[in-house]
């Protein structure tokens, strides 16, 4: 008679549990990542099948590079949703999605670069370039920028959105065991049942879908979108910087897995290896037409619950995900989920993204009474992009006024030539990035002459509007914008500024 297995100290060799239990544990990890992983393609317009394939392949690649030591599953990253929304114009231009995928591949190469730098210079020297005061506000801004798209989806069916939202909250607060580990999946299932009862689900596409199909589509692959076009370059500069934030998330996830299993994976196999694995998995996913990969905290929760720490179980889950990716009928079923449910679930997830940024700031005790920290946080959050940039500065009277009209009005009054934009934005942004990088490594860290934020500002047609100041602060200007500009120009010329 075999000795009973002691689960209290954790199981590091799951083979002794037997094949049936191994398969069940692998299926459990697949369900843990499933809800969040398939939600990303639903929000972005990418293929669910391709996403599942990339998640499975990416996880296996990660395990190969990390020598099979780290029990981590790589699923779809929500941090890149803002980048996909900007490139595809909130889904209005789905033909741009391959360019976004290509940019995701390049963001994976940034992981590879940082991994190499860590190998050469050590982790402490590299991480000082990514302080929490910068990465925290970036993550917070990503969540806040995405929130309006969640509301738009909710508006299609508020009942389903509220049911999904309530189910997730109830499971997360009062759930126990696997219920607490799978709030997203349970929220989708509960609200989907309500959708079935209310007749909000359209089954027409399911019958037409085949049982077997190849999950890769040439027209959707980022590999064939690397063409040097303006759209491609713009996508690269929009999406690649997001990797700076997701690398911080990666470090936190690896630290959490280490704390759960009692093994220091940052030391062995090393953070350079885990970053390399995550980066190559993300690059591969982008080239194949999938979203960026990231280490999943949901599966870390399953590790803590089951105390089964063998990475083999994670690899079994990856194989299950790949098998499902070859079933178009399964993708058709996923695509029948009403947008109201997607809105309710994404509302929670976008809030979680911002919460991660807040936690990053709080846990590192960032002091925002320090003016340098405050400036860094403001600049980094503004660089995230999105519609918020066009509505931050509200100084005009009456109808919104384009920024360039204001700038050129002042220049004409000062008898100076008007400003026109001759340099393409991607080229100017690259030059600013290089300028800032060089100044960071020079002795004394001199002030850059060209900033990325300045380039981003000059490339956008801002709308200068005081409607919000009127509504919330009761502000009413005593003079028009143009009178104020005339007064300023007169004063400037009297000071001899025009000649200077």
Coordinates of C-alpha atoms in Angstrom, one line a residue:
X1 CA 0.0 0.0 0.0
X2 CA 1.5 3.4 -1.0
X3 CA 2.0 6.1 1.5
X4 CA -0.5 9.0 1.5
X5 CA 0.6 12.1 -0.2
X6 CA 1.3 15.1 2.1
X7 CA 0.0 18.2 0.4
X8 CA 0.8 20.6 3.3
X9 CA 4.4 21.2 2.2
X10 CA 3.5 21.5 -1.5
X11 CA 4.0 19.0 -4.4
X12 CA 7.0 19.7 -6.6
X13 CA 6.8 16.4 -8.6
X14 CA 3.2 16.0 -9.8
X15 CA 4.0 12.8 -11.7
X16 CA 3.5 10.8 -8.5
X17 CA -0.2 11.9 -8.5
X18 CA -0.9 9.8 -11.5
X19 CA -1.9 10.7 -15.1
X20 CA -5.7 11.3 -14.4
X21 CA -5.0 13.8 -11.7
X22 CA -2.3 15.5 -13.8
X23 CA -4.8 16.0 -16.6
X24 CA -7.4 17.4 -14.2
X25 CA -4.9 19.8 -12.7
X26 CA -3.8 20.9 -16.2
X27 CA -7.5 21.5 -17.2
X28 CA -8.0 23.6 -14.0
X29 CA -5.1 25.9 -14.9
X30 CA -6.5 26.2 -18.4
X31 CA -9.8 27.4 -17.0
X32 CA -8.1 29.8 -14.6
X33 CA -6.5 31.6 -17.5
X34 CA -9.3 31.1 -20.0
X35 CA -11.7 34.0 -19.1
X36 CA -9.1 36.7 -19.3
X37 CA -7.2 35.3 -22.2
X38 CA -10.2 35.1 -24.6
X39 CA -11.5 38.4 -23.5
X40 CA -8.5 40.3 -25.0
X41 CA -9.3 39.2 -28.6
X42 CA -13.0 39.9 -28.0
X43 CA -12.1 43.5 -27.0
X44 CA -9.6 44.0 -29.8
X45 CA -11.1 42.1 -32.7
X46 CA -8.3 39.6 -32.9
X47 CA -8.9 35.9 -33.4
X48 CA -9.8 33.8 -30.3
X49 CA -8.2 30.7 -31.9
X50 CA -5.0 32.5 -32.7
X51 CA -4.9 33.9 -29.2
X52 CA -5.2 30.5 -27.6
X53 CA -2.5 29.0 -29.9
X54 CA -0.1 31.9 -29.1
X55 CA -0.8 31.5 -25.3
X56 CA -0.1 27.7 -25.5
X57 CA 3.0 28.1 -27.7
X58 CA 4.3 31.1 -25.7
X59 CA 3.9 29.2 -22.4
X60 CA 5.9 26.2 -23.8
X61 CA 8.6 28.5 -25.2
X62 CA 8.8 30.3 -21.9
X63 CA 9.3 27.0 -20.1
X64 CA 12.0 25.9 -22.5
X65 CA 14.0 29.1 -22.0
X66 CA 13.5 28.9 -18.2
X67 CA 14.7 25.3 -18.2
X68 CA 11.2 24.1 -17.1
X69 CA 11.7 25.6 -13.6
X70 CA 9.1 28.4 -13.3
X71 CA 5.4 27.3 -13.0
X72 CA 4.0 30.3 -15.0
X73 CA 1.3 30.5 -17.7
X74 CA 1.5 33.1 -20.3
X75 CA -1.8 34.5 -21.4
X76 CA -3.1 37.7 -23.1
X77 CA -1.9 41.0 -21.7
X78 CA -4.5 43.7 -21.0
X79 CA -1.9 46.4 -20.7
X80 CA -1.7 46.6 -24.5
X81 CA -5.5 47.1 -25.0
X82 CA -5.0 50.9 -25.1
X83 CA -2.3 50.6 -27.9
X84 CA -4.6 48.3 -29.9
X85 CA -7.5 50.8 -29.5
X86 CA -5.3 53.7 -30.7
X87 CA -3.9 51.9 -33.7
X88 CA -7.3 50.5 -34.8
X89 CA -9.1 53.8 -33.9
X90 CA -11.3 51.9 -31.3
X91 CA -12.1 49.2 -33.8
X92 CA -13.1 51.6 -36.6
X93 CA -10.1 50.5 -38.7
X94 CA -9.7 46.8 -38.1
X95 CA -7.4 46.6 -41.1
X96 CA -4.7 48.2 -38.9
X97 CA -4.7 45.3 -36.4
X98 CA -1.9 43.5 -38.2
X99 CA 0.3 46.6 -37.7
X100 CA -0.5 46.6 -34.0
X101 CA 0.5 42.9 -33.9
X102 CA 3.7 43.7 -35.6
X103 CA 4.4 46.4 -33.1
X104 CA 3.7 43.9 -30.3
X105 CA 6.4 41.7 -31.8
X106 CA 8.8 44.7 -31.5
X107 CA 7.8 45.3 -27.9
X108 CA 8.8 41.7 -27.2
X109 CA 12.2 42.4 -28.6
X110 CA 12.5 45.2 -26.0
X111 CA 12.1 42.5 -23.4
X112 CA 15.0 40.7 -25.1
X113 CA 17.1 43.8 -25.0
X114 CA 16.5 44.4 -21.3
X115 CA 17.2 40.8 -20.6
X116 CA 20.6 41.1 -22.4
X117 CA 21.4 44.3 -20.4
X118 CA 20.6 42.6 -17.1
X119 CA 22.9 39.7 -18.1
X120 CA 25.7 42.2 -18.8
X121 CA 25.3 44.9 -16.2
X122 CA 23.1 43.3 -13.5
X123 CA 19.6 43.9 -12.5
X124 CA 20.1 46.8 -10.1
X125 CA 21.8 49.0 -12.7
X126 CA 19.1 48.4 -15.2
X127 CA 16.0 48.8 -13.0
X128 CA 17.0 52.2 -11.8
X129 CA 15.9 53.5 -15.3
X130 CA 12.4 52.2 -14.6
X131 CA 11.5 53.7 -11.2
X132 CA 7.9 53.2 -9.8
X133 CA 7.3 56.9 -10.1
X134 CA 7.2 56.4 -13.9
X135 CA 5.8 52.9 -14.4
X136 CA 3.0 53.3 -11.8
X137 CA 1.3 56.3 -13.4
X138 CA 1.7 54.7 -16.8
X139 CA -0.2 51.6 -15.7
X140 CA -2.9 53.8 -13.9
X141 CA -3.4 55.9 -17.1
X142 CA -3.8 52.8 -19.2
X143 CA -6.7 51.6 -17.1
X144 CA -8.4 55.0 -17.0
X145 CA -8.0 55.5 -20.8
X146 CA -9.7 52.1 -21.5
X147 CA -12.6 52.7 -19.1
X148 CA -14.8 54.6 -21.7
X149 CA -14.7 51.6 -24.1
X150 CA -16.0 49.4 -21.3
X151 CA -18.9 51.8 -20.8
X152 CA -19.6 51.8 -24.6
X153 CA -19.9 48.0 -24.5
X154 CA -22.1 48.1 -21.4
X155 CA -24.5 50.5 -23.1
X156 CA -25.6 47.7 -25.5
X157 CA -27.2 45.7 -22.7
X158 CA -26.9 47.2 -19.2
X159 CA -28.7 44.1 -17.6
X160 CA -26.0 41.7 -18.8
X161 CA -23.3 44.1 -17.9
X162 CA -24.5 44.5 -14.3
X163 CA -25.0 40.7 -13.9
X164 CA -21.5 40.1 -15.1
X165 CA -20.1 42.8 -12.9
X166 CA -22.0 41.6 -9.9
X167 CA -21.0 37.9 -10.4
X168 CA -17.3 38.8 -10.5
X169 CA -17.6 41.0 -7.4
X170 CA -19.5 38.4 -5.4
X171 CA -17.0 35.6 -6.4
X172 CA -14.0 37.7 -5.6
X173 CA -15.3 38.9 -2.2
X174 CA -17.3 36.0 -0.8
X175 CA -16.1 33.1 -3.0
X176 CA -14.0 30.3 -1.6
X177 CA -11.7 27.8 -3.2
X178 CA -11.8 27.6 -7.0
X179 CA -14.8 30.1 -7.0
X180 CA -12.5 32.8 -5.8
X181 CA -9.8 31.8 -8.3
X182 CA -12.1 31.9 -11.3
X183 CA -14.3 35.1 -10.9
X184 CA -13.9 36.2 -14.5
X185 CA -14.9 32.8 -16.0
X186 CA -17.8 32.4 -13.6
X187 CA -18.9 36.0 -14.3
X188 CA -19.0 35.2 -18.0
X189 CA -20.8 32.0 -17.5
X190 CA -23.5 33.4 -15.2
X191 CA -24.2 36.4 -17.4
X192 CA -24.2 34.2 -20.5
X193 CA -27.0 32.1 -18.9
X194 CA -29.0 35.2 -18.3
X195 CA -28.3 36.2 -22.0
X196 CA -29.7 32.8 -23.1
X197 CA -32.8 33.3 -21.0
X198 CA -33.4 36.8 -22.4
X199 CA -32.7 35.8 -26.0
X200 CA -29.7 38.0 -26.4
X201 CA -27.5 35.3 -28.0
X202 CA -27.3 34.7 -31.7
X203 CA -26.4 31.1 -32.6
X204 CA -26.3 31.5 -36.4
X205 CA -22.5 31.6 -36.7
X206 CA -22.0 28.4 -34.6
X207 CA -23.7 26.1 -37.1
X208 CA -21.7 27.4 -40.0
X209 CA -18.4 27.0 -38.2
X210 CA -16.2 23.9 -38.9
X211 CA -15.0 21.5 -36.2
X212 CA -11.4 21.7 -37.3
X213 CA -9.4 24.6 -38.8
X214 CA -5.9 26.2 -38.8
X215 CA -5.9 29.0 -36.2
X216 CA -3.4 31.1 -38.3
X217 CA -4.6 33.7 -40.9
X218 CA -2.0 35.3 -43.2
X219 CA -4.0 38.6 -43.5
X220 CA -4.0 39.0 -39.7
X221 CA -0.4 38.1 -39.0
X222 CA 2.0 40.8 -37.8
X223 CA 4.8 39.1 -39.8
X224 CA 3.5 40.4 -43.1
X225 CA 2.7 43.9 -41.7
X226 CA 6.3 44.9 -41.2
X227 CA 6.4 47.1 -44.3
X228 CA 7.9 50.4 -43.1
X229 CA 4.7 52.3 -43.8
X230 CA 3.6 55.3 -41.8
X231 CA 0.9 53.2 -40.1
X232 CA 3.4 50.6 -39.1
X233 CA 5.9 53.1 -37.7
X234 CA 3.1 54.9 -35.8
X235 CA 2.0 51.6 -34.4
X236 CA 5.5 50.8 -33.2
X237 CA 5.9 54.1 -31.4
X238 CA 2.4 53.7 -29.8
X239 CA 2.7 50.2 -28.6
X240 CA 6.4 49.5 -27.9
X241 CA 6.7 51.9 -24.9
X242 CA 3.9 49.9 -23.1
X243 CA 6.5 47.1 -22.7
X244 CA 8.3 49.3 -20.1
X245 CA 5.2 49.0 -17.9
X246 CA 4.5 45.3 -18.5
X247 CA 8.1 44.4 -17.6
X248 CA 7.4 45.8 -14.2
X249 CA 4.3 43.6 -14.0
X250 CA 6.4 40.7 -15.1
X251 CA 8.8 41.2 -12.2
X252 CA 5.9 41.4 -9.8
X253 CA 4.4 38.2 -11.1
X254 CA 7.7 36.3 -10.9
X255 CA 8.2 37.6 -7.3
X256 CA 4.6 36.4 -6.5
X257 CA 5.2 32.9 -7.9
X258 CA 8.5 32.7 -6.0
X259 CA 6.8 33.7 -2.7
X260 CA 4.0 31.1 -3.4
X261 CA 6.3 28.2 -4.2
X262 CA 9.1 29.0 -1.8
X263 CA 11.7 29.2 -4.5
X264 CA 13.6 32.3 -5.7
X265 CA 13.0 32.3 -9.5
X266 CA 14.5 35.7 -9.9
X267 CA 17.8 34.1 -8.9
X268 CA 17.3 30.8 -10.6
X269 CA 16.8 30.6 -13.5
X270 CA 17.2 34.4 -13.2
X271 CA 15.1 37.4 -14.2
X272 CA 17.1 37.7 -17.4
X273 CA 15.8 34.3 -18.4
X274 CA 12.2 34.9 -17.5
X275 CA 12.2 38.3 -19.3
X276 CA 13.8 36.6 -22.3
X277 CA 11.1 33.9 -22.3
X278 CA 8.3 36.4 -21.9
X279 CA 9.7 38.7 -24.6
X280 CA 10.2 35.9 -27.2
X281 CA 6.8 34.6 -26.5
X282 CA 5.3 38.0 -27.0
X283 CA 7.3 38.6 -30.2
X284 CA 6.1 35.2 -31.6
X285 CA 2.5 36.0 -30.7
X286 CA 2.7 39.4 -32.5
X287 CA 4.2 37.8 -35.6
X288 CA 1.5 35.2 -35.7
X289 CA -1.3 37.7 -35.2
X290 CA -2.0 37.3 -31.5
X291 CA -1.9 39.8 -28.6
X292 CA 1.0 40.2 -26.3
X293 CA 1.7 37.5 -23.7
X294 CA 2.2 38.1 -20.0
X295 CA 2.7 35.9 -16.9
X296 CA -0.8 35.3 -15.4
X297 CA -1.6 36.0 -11.7
X298 CA -4.7 33.9 -12.0
X299 CA -2.6 30.8 -12.3
X300 CA -0.5 31.9 -9.4
X301 CA -3.7 31.8 -7.3
X302 CA -4.3 28.2 -8.4
X303 CA -0.8 27.3 -7.3
X304 CA -1.5 28.7 -3.9
X305 CA -4.8 26.9 -3.6
X306 CA -3.7 23.5 -4.8
X307 CA -0.1 23.6 -3.5
X308 CA 0.9 21.7 -6.7
X309 CA 4.0 23.6 -7.8
X310 CA 5.2 21.3 -10.6
X311 CA 5.6 23.3 -13.9
X312 CA 4.6 20.2 -15.8
X313 CA 0.9 20.9 -14.8
X314 CA 1.2 24.4 -16.5
X315 CA 2.6 22.8 -19.7
X316 CA -0.4 20.4 -19.8
X317 CA -2.7 23.5 -19.6
X318 CA -0.7 25.0 -22.5
X319 CA -1.3 21.9 -24.6
X320 CA -5.0 22.0 -23.8
X321 CA -5.2 25.6 -25.0
X322 CA -3.4 24.7 -28.3
X323 CA -5.9 21.9 -28.9
X324 CA -8.9 24.2 -28.5
X325 CA -7.3 26.7 -30.9
X326 CA -7.8 24.2 -33.8
X327 CA -11.6 24.2 -33.3
X328 CA -13.3 27.1 -35.1
X329 CA -16.7 26.0 -33.7
X330 CA -15.3 26.7 -30.2
X331 CA -14.2 30.2 -31.4
X332 CA -17.7 30.8 -32.8
X333 CA -19.2 29.9 -29.5
X334 CA -17.0 32.4 -27.8
X335 CA -17.9 35.1 -30.3
X336 CA -21.6 34.7 -29.4
X337 CA -20.9 36.4 -26.0
X338 CA -22.9 39.7 -26.1
X339 CA -20.9 42.9 -25.9
X340 CA -22.8 43.8 -22.8
X341 CA -21.1 41.0 -21.0
X342 CA -17.8 42.0 -22.4
X343 CA -18.4 45.5 -21.1
X344 CA -19.2 44.4 -17.6
X345 CA -16.2 42.1 -17.4
X346 CA -13.8 44.6 -19.0
X347 CA -15.0 47.3 -16.6
X348 CA -13.6 45.2 -13.7
X349 CA -10.4 44.4 -15.5
X350 CA -9.6 47.9 -16.5
X351 CA -10.1 49.0 -12.9
X352 CA -7.7 46.2 -11.9
X353 CA -5.1 47.6 -14.4
X354 CA -5.2 51.0 -12.7
X355 CA -5.2 49.3 -9.3
X356 CA -1.9 47.5 -10.2
X357 CA -0.4 50.9 -11.0
X358 CA -1.7 52.3 -7.6
X359 CA -0.2 49.3 -5.8
X360 CA 3.1 49.8 -7.6
X361 CA 3.2 53.4 -6.4
X362 CA 2.0 52.7 -2.8
X363 CA 4.2 49.6 -2.2
X364 CA 7.3 51.5 -3.3
X365 CA 6.3 54.5 -1.1
X366 CA 6.7 57.1 -3.9
X367 CA 6.7 60.6 -2.5
X368 CA 4.6 62.9 -4.6
X369 CA 5.4 65.9 -2.5
X370 CA 8.7 65.8 -4.3
X371 CA 8.3 68.1 -7.3
X372 CA 10.6 65.9 -9.5
X373 CA 8.5 62.8 -8.8
X374 CA 5.3 64.7 -9.5
X375 CA 6.7 66.0 -12.9
X376 CA 8.0 62.5 -13.8
X377 CA 4.6 61.0 -13.0
X378 CA 2.7 63.6 -15.0
X379 CA 5.0 63.4 -18.1
X380 CA 4.9 59.6 -18.1
X381 CA 1.2 59.4 -17.8
X382 CA 0.6 61.9 -20.6
X383 CA 2.9 59.9 -22.9
X384 CA 0.5 57.0 -22.7
X385 CA -1.7 58.8 -25.3
X386 CA -5.4 58.4 -25.9
X387 CA -8.2 60.9 -26.1
X388 CA -7.4 62.5 -22.7
X389 CA -4.4 64.4 -24.2
X390 CA -6.8 66.5 -26.3
X391 CA -8.9 67.6 -23.3
X392 CA -6.4 68.3 -20.5
X393 CA -5.7 72.0 -21.2
X394 CA -8.8 74.2 -21.1
X395 CA -8.1 77.9 -21.6
X396 CA -10.2 79.2 -24.4
X397 CA -13.5 81.0 -24.3
X398 CA -16.5 79.8 -26.3
X399 CA -16.0 77.2 -29.0
X400 CA -13.0 74.9 -28.8
X401 CA -9.9 76.4 -30.5
X402 CA -7.2 74.3 -32.2
X403 CA -3.8 74.7 -30.5
X404 CA -2.1 75.5 -33.8
X405 CA -4.4 78.5 -34.4
X406 CA -3.4 79.9 -31.0
X407 CA 0.3 79.3 -31.6
X408 CA 0.3 80.9 -35.1
X409 CA -1.8 83.8 -34.0
X410 CA 0.8 84.7 -31.4
X411 CA 3.6 84.3 -34.0
X412 CA 1.9 86.5 -36.5
X413 CA 1.4 89.2 -33.8
X414 CA 5.1 89.0 -33.0
X415 CA 5.9 89.2 -36.7
X416 CA 7.4 85.8 -36.8
X417 CA 6.9 83.0 -39.4
X418 CA 4.1 80.6 -38.6
X419 CA 4.8 77.0 -37.4
X420 CA 4.3 74.2 -39.8
X421 CA 5.0 70.5 -39.2
X422 CA 7.6 69.3 -41.8
X423 CA 9.2 66.4 -39.9
X424 CA 7.1 63.2 -39.7
X425 CA 6.0 62.4 -36.2
X426 CA 7.7 59.0 -36.0
X427 CA 11.0 60.5 -37.0
X428 CA 10.7 63.4 -34.5
X429 CA 9.6 61.0 -31.7
X430 CA 12.6 58.7 -32.4
X431 CA 14.9 61.7 -32.3
X432 CA 13.4 62.8 -29.0
X433 CA 13.7 59.3 -27.5
X434 CA 17.4 59.1 -28.5
X435 CA 18.1 62.6 -27.2
X436 CA 16.5 61.8 -23.8
X437 CA 18.4 58.5 -23.6
X438 CA 21.7 60.0 -24.4
X439 CA 21.2 62.7 -21.7
X440 CA 20.4 60.1 -19.1
X441 CA 23.8 58.4 -19.5
X442 CA 25.9 61.6 -19.9
X443 CA 27.8 62.8 -16.8
X444 CA 25.6 65.2 -14.8
X445 CA 22.5 64.1 -16.8
X446 CA 22.0 67.3 -18.7
X447 CA 18.5 68.5 -19.7
X448 CA 17.4 67.2 -23.1
X449 CA 16.8 69.7 -25.9
X450 CA 14.0 67.6 -27.4
X451 CA 11.4 65.8 -25.3
X452 CA 9.0 63.0 -26.4
X453 CA 6.2 64.8 -24.6
X454 CA 6.9 67.9 -26.6
X455 CA 6.9 66.0 -29.9
X456 CA 3.6 64.3 -28.9
X457 CA 2.1 67.7 -28.1
X458 CA 3.2 69.3 -31.3
X459 CA 1.9 66.4 -33.4
X460 CA -1.7 66.7 -32.0
X461 CA -4.5 69.1 -32.7
X462 CA -5.5 70.0 -29.2
X463 CA -8.9 71.4 -28.4
X464 CA -8.5 74.2 -25.9
X465 CA -11.9 74.3 -24.2
X466 CA -13.0 75.7 -20.7
X467 CA -16.3 73.8 -20.6
X468 CA -15.2 71.6 -17.7
X469 CA -13.8 74.5 -15.8
X470 CA -17.1 76.2 -16.1
X471 CA -19.1 73.1 -15.1
X472 CA -17.0 72.0 -12.1
X473 CA -15.3 75.2 -10.9
X474 CA -17.8 77.9 -11.9
X475 CA -15.0 79.6 -13.9
X476 CA -16.0 82.4 -16.2
X477 CA -13.3 84.3 -18.1
X478 CA -13.5 88.1 -18.2
X479 CA -11.9 88.4 -21.6
X480 CA -11.8 86.4 -24.8
X481 CA -8.8 84.3 -25.6
X482 CA -7.8 86.5 -28.5
X483 CA -7.9 89.7 -26.3
X484 CA -5.7 87.9 -23.7
X485 CA -3.2 86.9 -26.5
X486 CA -3.2 90.5 -27.8
X487 CA -2.4 91.7 -24.3
X488 CA 0.3 89.2 -23.9
X489 CA 1.9 90.0 -27.3
X490 CA 1.9 93.7 -26.5
X491 CA 3.5 93.1 -23.2
X492 CA 6.1 90.8 -24.7
X493 CA 7.1 93.3 -27.4
X494 CA 7.4 96.0 -24.8
X495 CA 9.9 93.8 -22.9
X496 CA 11.9 93.4 -26.1
X497 CA 11.0 89.7 -26.4
X498 CA 10.3 89.9 -30.1
X499 CA 13.8 91.1 -30.8
X500 CA 15.3 88.4 -28.6

